[in-house]
Amino acid sequence: MTELTDVTTLLLSRIRDVADYPEPGVMFKDITPLLADPAAFTALTDALAGIVGSTGATKIVGLEARGFILGAPAAVRAGVGFIPVRKAGKLPGATLSQAYDLEYGSAEIEVHAEDLSSGDRVLVVDDVLATGGTAEASIQLIRRAGADVAGLAVLMELGFLGGRARLEPALAGAPLESLLTV
Ligand SMILES: O=P(O)(O)OC[C@H]1O[C@H](OP(=O)(O)OP(=O)(O)O)[C@H](O)[C@@H]1O
Ligand SMILES: Nc1ncnc2[nH]cnc12
């Protein structure tokens, strides 16, 4: 097997499918077995740090909550700063906010306005791309802060939900890198 196939197989083997969570009809992709396996978590961190390099990103934005777990070690590994995009009401400073819908409900995200500015090239990191609503809202926030979007990197893309097509206009040519597609 090639190294790429090895990593893909390892990552895929550490994701657990949970049917009808958090509501009937949703097949939840649980990444906690991957996080608990140091070889898999390290391989994932290295892959995300590699995308920082290939996109020329200067900062990682991680999306609460699972995007924090993946994005923060990748930022340290790549030697770039980490910026949290949080659910509304959690950041103490002046924020920019964006409302959005997701596979099971709706929400609002925020970023500290002072964390991003023109000249920044931002890689957005999250675990799952489903409908694309969360990622789309984060891209809008980053642009409103005056920064450039270097790309979006996700562990897993749920292809049947059409997030990639939805994000095409927002990404405006920036790459969408998914390590796994299901
Ligand atoms: O592409 P979308 O349809 O927007 O869905 C993807 C988002 O949904 C999940 O987050 P969730 O809001 O469940 O939050 P969590 O990470 O705090 O569990 C996941 O971690 C992504 O951020
Ligand atoms: N099916 C799913 N599994 C895990 N996280 C998700 N976020 C949105 N849809 C999801």
Tab-separated table of C-alpha atoms and ligand atoms in Angstrom:
chain	number	residue	atom	x	y	z
A	1	MET	CA	0.000	0.000	0.000
A	2	THR	CA	1.127	3.580	-0.594
A	3	GLU	CA	1.648	5.871	2.387
A	4	LEU	CA	-1.480	7.840	1.411
A	5	THR	CA	-3.610	4.715	1.323
A	6	ASP	CA	-2.174	3.647	4.670
A	7	VAL	CA	-3.154	6.935	6.306
A	8	THR	CA	-6.605	6.944	4.700
A	9	THR	CA	-7.261	3.391	5.849
A	10	LEU	CA	-6.037	4.157	9.364
A	11	LEU	CA	-8.200	7.284	9.699
A	12	LEU	CA	-11.282	5.596	8.261
A	13	SER	CA	-10.872	2.639	10.595
A	14	ARG	CA	-10.977	4.942	13.643
A	15	ILE	CA	-14.285	6.673	12.839
A	16	ARG	CA	-17.382	5.154	14.406
A	17	ASP	CA	-20.813	5.337	12.762
A	18	VAL	CA	-23.642	5.977	15.231
A	19	ALA	CA	-27.101	5.634	13.687
A	20	ASP	CA	-29.926	8.028	14.579
A	21	TYR	CA	-27.756	10.441	16.616
A	22	PRO	CA	-28.438	13.161	17.640
A	23	GLU	CA	-31.816	12.650	15.964
A	24	PRO	CA	-33.532	9.978	13.825
A	25	GLY	CA	-32.189	9.728	10.280
A	26	VAL	CA	-28.703	11.123	11.026
A	27	MET	CA	-25.678	8.805	10.735
A	28	PHE	CA	-23.286	10.462	13.185
A	29	LYS	CA	-19.553	10.192	12.420
A	30	ASP	CA	-17.887	9.868	15.816
A	31	ILE	CA	-14.179	10.823	15.785
A	32	THR	CA	-13.464	9.999	19.442
A	33	PRO	CA	-11.872	6.591	18.621
A	34	LEU	CA	-9.468	8.402	16.265
A	35	LEU	CA	-8.562	10.960	18.945
A	36	ALA	CA	-7.856	8.158	21.402
A	37	ASP	CA	-5.385	6.484	19.023
A	38	PRO	CA	-2.059	8.384	19.070
A	39	ALA	CA	-0.913	6.987	15.711
A	40	ALA	CA	-4.130	8.035	13.995
A	41	PHE	CA	-4.288	11.453	15.706
A	42	THR	CA	-0.647	12.122	14.803
A	43	ALA	CA	-1.216	11.099	11.170
A	44	LEU	CA	-4.229	13.401	11.011
A	45	THR	CA	-2.301	16.288	12.587
A	46	ASP	CA	0.582	15.828	10.130
A	47	ALA	CA	-1.817	15.737	7.174
A	48	LEU	CA	-3.537	18.966	8.272
A	49	ALA	CA	-0.190	20.671	8.904
A	50	GLY	CA	0.825	19.633	5.378
A	51	ILE	CA	-2.243	21.429	4.007
A	52	VAL	CA	-1.152	24.586	5.844
A	53	GLY	CA	2.091	24.348	3.883
A	54	SER	CA	0.513	23.561	0.507
A	55	THR	CA	-2.021	26.400	0.771
A	56	GLY	CA	0.429	28.967	2.162
A	57	ALA	CA	-1.868	29.620	5.121
A	58	THR	CA	-0.583	31.880	7.893
A	59	LYS	CA	-3.333	31.069	10.421
A	60	ILE	CA	-5.743	28.245	11.214
A	61	VAL	CA	-9.343	28.983	12.134
A	62	GLY	CA	-10.862	26.056	14.050
A	63	LEU	CA	-14.642	25.642	14.304
A	64	GLU	CA	-16.100	24.846	17.729
A	65	ALA	CA	-15.903	22.273	19.072
A	66	ARG	CA	-14.373	19.468	17.077
A	67	GLY	CA	-12.496	21.866	14.809
A	68	PHE	CA	-10.616	23.021	17.928
A	69	ILE	CA	-9.428	19.498	18.684
A	70	LEU	CA	-8.106	19.009	15.137
A	71	GLY	CA	-7.007	22.544	14.326
A	72	ALA	CA	-5.006	23.438	17.426
A	73	PRO	CA	-2.359	20.669	17.195
A	74	ALA	CA	-2.110	21.206	13.429
A	75	ALA	CA	-1.407	24.920	14.022
A	76	VAL	CA	1.332	24.072	16.520
A	77	ARG	CA	2.806	21.484	14.151
A	78	ALA	CA	2.738	23.926	11.215
A	79	GLY	CA	4.019	26.883	13.266
A	80	VAL	CA	1.018	29.155	12.630
A	81	GLY	CA	-1.465	30.835	14.961
A	82	PHE	CA	-4.795	29.289	15.944
A	83	ILE	CA	-8.007	31.338	15.974
A	84	PRO	CA	-11.166	29.876	17.565
A	85	VAL	CA	-14.522	30.446	15.889
A	86	ARG	CA	-17.003	29.875	18.693
A	87	LYS	CA	-20.721	29.361	19.113
A	88	ALA	CA	-22.385	32.699	19.953
A	89	GLY	CA	-21.942	34.159	23.428
A	90	LYS	CA	-18.630	32.528	24.381
A	91	LEU	CA	-16.058	35.144	23.372
A	92	PRO	CA	-15.515	38.090	25.742
A	93	GLY	CA	-14.187	40.698	23.302
A	94	ALA	CA	-15.676	42.536	20.311
A	95	THR	CA	-16.937	39.926	17.847
A	96	LEU	CA	-18.237	39.448	14.332
A	97	SER	CA	-21.263	37.065	14.207
A	98	GLN	CA	-22.821	34.905	11.514
A	99	ALA	CA	-26.017	32.785	11.697
A	100	TYR	CA	-26.268	29.487	9.768
A	101	ASP	CA	-28.172	26.180	9.429
A	102	LEU	CA	-26.684	22.703	9.853
A	103	GLU	CA	-27.815	19.086	9.323
A	104	TYR	CA	-29.655	19.054	12.645
A	105	GLY	CA	-30.686	22.584	13.622
A	106	SER	CA	-29.393	26.121	13.377
A	107	ALA	CA	-26.709	28.116	15.179
A	108	GLU	CA	-24.633	31.284	15.243
A	109	ILE	CA	-20.851	31.548	15.278
A	110	GLU	CA	-18.513	34.338	16.307
A	111	VAL	CA	-14.859	35.319	16.067
A	112	HIS	CA	-12.905	37.991	17.890
A	113	ALA	CA	-12.659	40.785	15.340
A	114	GLU	CA	-9.087	41.617	16.441
A	115	ASP	CA	-7.831	38.073	15.670
A	116	LEU	CA	-8.056	38.438	11.886
A	117	SER	CA	-7.055	41.250	9.563
A	118	SER	CA	-5.990	41.972	5.998
A	119	GLY	CA	-2.771	40.158	5.147
A	120	ASP	CA	-3.848	36.985	6.972
A	121	ARG	CA	-4.285	33.836	4.851
A	122	VAL	CA	-6.598	31.551	6.781
A	123	LEU	CA	-7.066	27.785	6.575
A	124	VAL	CA	-10.406	26.728	8.087
A	125	VAL	CA	-10.226	23.345	9.857
A	126	ASP	CA	-13.117	21.141	10.941
A	127	ASP	CA	-13.850	17.455	11.391
A	128	VAL	CA	-16.946	16.979	9.219
A	129	LEU	CA	-18.277	18.778	6.153
A	130	ALA	CA	-21.988	17.955	5.980
A	131	THR	CA	-24.333	20.554	4.447
A	132	GLY	CA	-21.522	23.119	4.437
A	133	GLY	CA	-23.483	25.658	6.471
A	134	THR	CA	-20.908	25.942	9.265
A	135	ALA	CA	-17.977	26.244	6.887
A	136	GLU	CA	-19.816	28.759	4.713
A	137	ALA	CA	-20.580	30.953	7.741
A	138	SER	CA	-16.938	30.773	8.869
A	139	ILE	CA	-15.705	31.824	5.409
A	140	GLN	CA	-18.102	34.770	5.506
A	141	LEU	CA	-16.757	35.765	8.934
A	142	ILE	CA	-13.136	35.557	7.772
A	143	ARG	CA	-13.818	37.707	4.709
A	144	ARG	CA	-15.786	40.244	6.770
A	145	ALA	CA	-12.753	40.519	9.070
A	146	GLY	CA	-10.702	41.499	6.002
A	147	ALA	CA	-8.615	38.302	5.811
A	148	ASP	CA	-8.129	35.939	2.835
A	149	VAL	CA	-9.351	32.334	2.845
A	150	ALA	CA	-6.453	30.027	1.933
A	151	GLY	CA	-8.710	26.960	1.973
A	152	LEU	CA	-10.892	24.605	3.969
A	153	ALA	CA	-9.535	21.335	5.357
A	154	VAL	CA	-11.795	18.674	6.830
A	155	LEU	CA	-11.168	15.175	8.053
A	156	MET	CA	-14.332	13.894	6.424
A	157	GLU	CA	-16.757	15.030	3.755
A	158	LEU	CA	-20.287	13.599	3.695
A	159	GLY	CA	-20.553	13.734	-0.093
A	160	PHE	CA	-24.258	12.948	-0.311
A	161	LEU	CA	-25.161	16.186	1.529
A	162	GLY	CA	-23.713	18.416	-1.189
A	163	GLY	CA	-21.540	20.649	0.977
A	164	ARG	CA	-18.784	20.894	-1.636
A	165	ALA	CA	-21.140	22.308	-4.290
A	166	ARG	CA	-22.679	24.715	-1.787
A	167	LEU	CA	-19.252	26.036	-0.812
A	168	GLU	CA	-17.963	26.605	-4.337
A	169	PRO	CA	-19.066	30.268	-4.566
A	170	ALA	CA	-17.889	31.084	-1.032
A	171	LEU	CA	-14.488	29.444	-1.546
A	172	ALA	CA	-13.997	31.399	-4.793
A	173	GLY	CA	-11.274	29.065	-6.049
A	174	ALA	CA	-9.639	28.325	-2.676
A	175	PRO	CA	-9.130	24.561	-2.214
A	176	LEU	CA	-11.398	22.264	-0.224
A	177	GLU	CA	-9.240	19.404	1.051
A	178	SER	CA	-11.073	16.445	2.574
A	179	LEU	CA	-8.927	13.591	3.809
A	180	LEU	CA	-11.870	11.156	3.604
A	181	THR	CA	-15.082	11.214	1.570
A	182	VAL	CA	-18.042	9.037	2.546
B	1	LIG	O1	-21.586	21.112	7.273
B	1	LIG	P1	-22.585	21.347	8.381
B	1	LIG	O2	-23.958	20.864	8.029
B	1	LIG	O3	-22.599	22.762	8.841
B	1	LIG	O4	-22.154	20.435	9.590
B	1	LIG	C1	-20.843	20.279	10.019
B	1	LIG	C2	-20.639	20.808	11.395
B	1	LIG	O5	-21.471	20.100	12.326
B	1	LIG	C3	-20.659	19.621	13.396
B	1	LIG	O6	-20.561	20.542	14.418
B	1	LIG	P2	-21.666	20.810	15.526
B	1	LIG	O7	-22.339	22.115	15.198
B	1	LIG	O8	-22.523	19.606	15.683
B	1	LIG	O9	-20.808	21.134	16.807
B	1	LIG	P3	-19.748	20.378	17.738
B	1	LIG	O10	-18.444	20.288	16.980
B	1	LIG	O11	-19.660	21.325	18.883
B	1	LIG	O12	-20.269	19.017	18.110
B	1	LIG	C4	-19.302	19.417	12.772
B	1	LIG	O13	-18.270	19.389	13.731
B	1	LIG	C5	-19.195	20.587	11.840
B	1	LIG	O14	-18.723	21.759	12.486
B	2	LIG	N1	-23.439	13.174	10.385
B	2	LIG	C1	-22.607	13.919	11.108
B	2	LIG	N2	-21.677	13.319	11.899
B	2	LIG	C2	-20.830	14.065	12.647
B	2	LIG	N3	-20.840	15.387	12.662
B	2	LIG	C3	-21.751	16.005	11.900
B	2	LIG	N4	-22.002	17.316	11.702
B	2	LIG	C4	-23.037	17.420	10.845
B	2	LIG	N5	-23.453	16.216	10.449
B	2	LIG	C5	-22.665	15.315	11.102
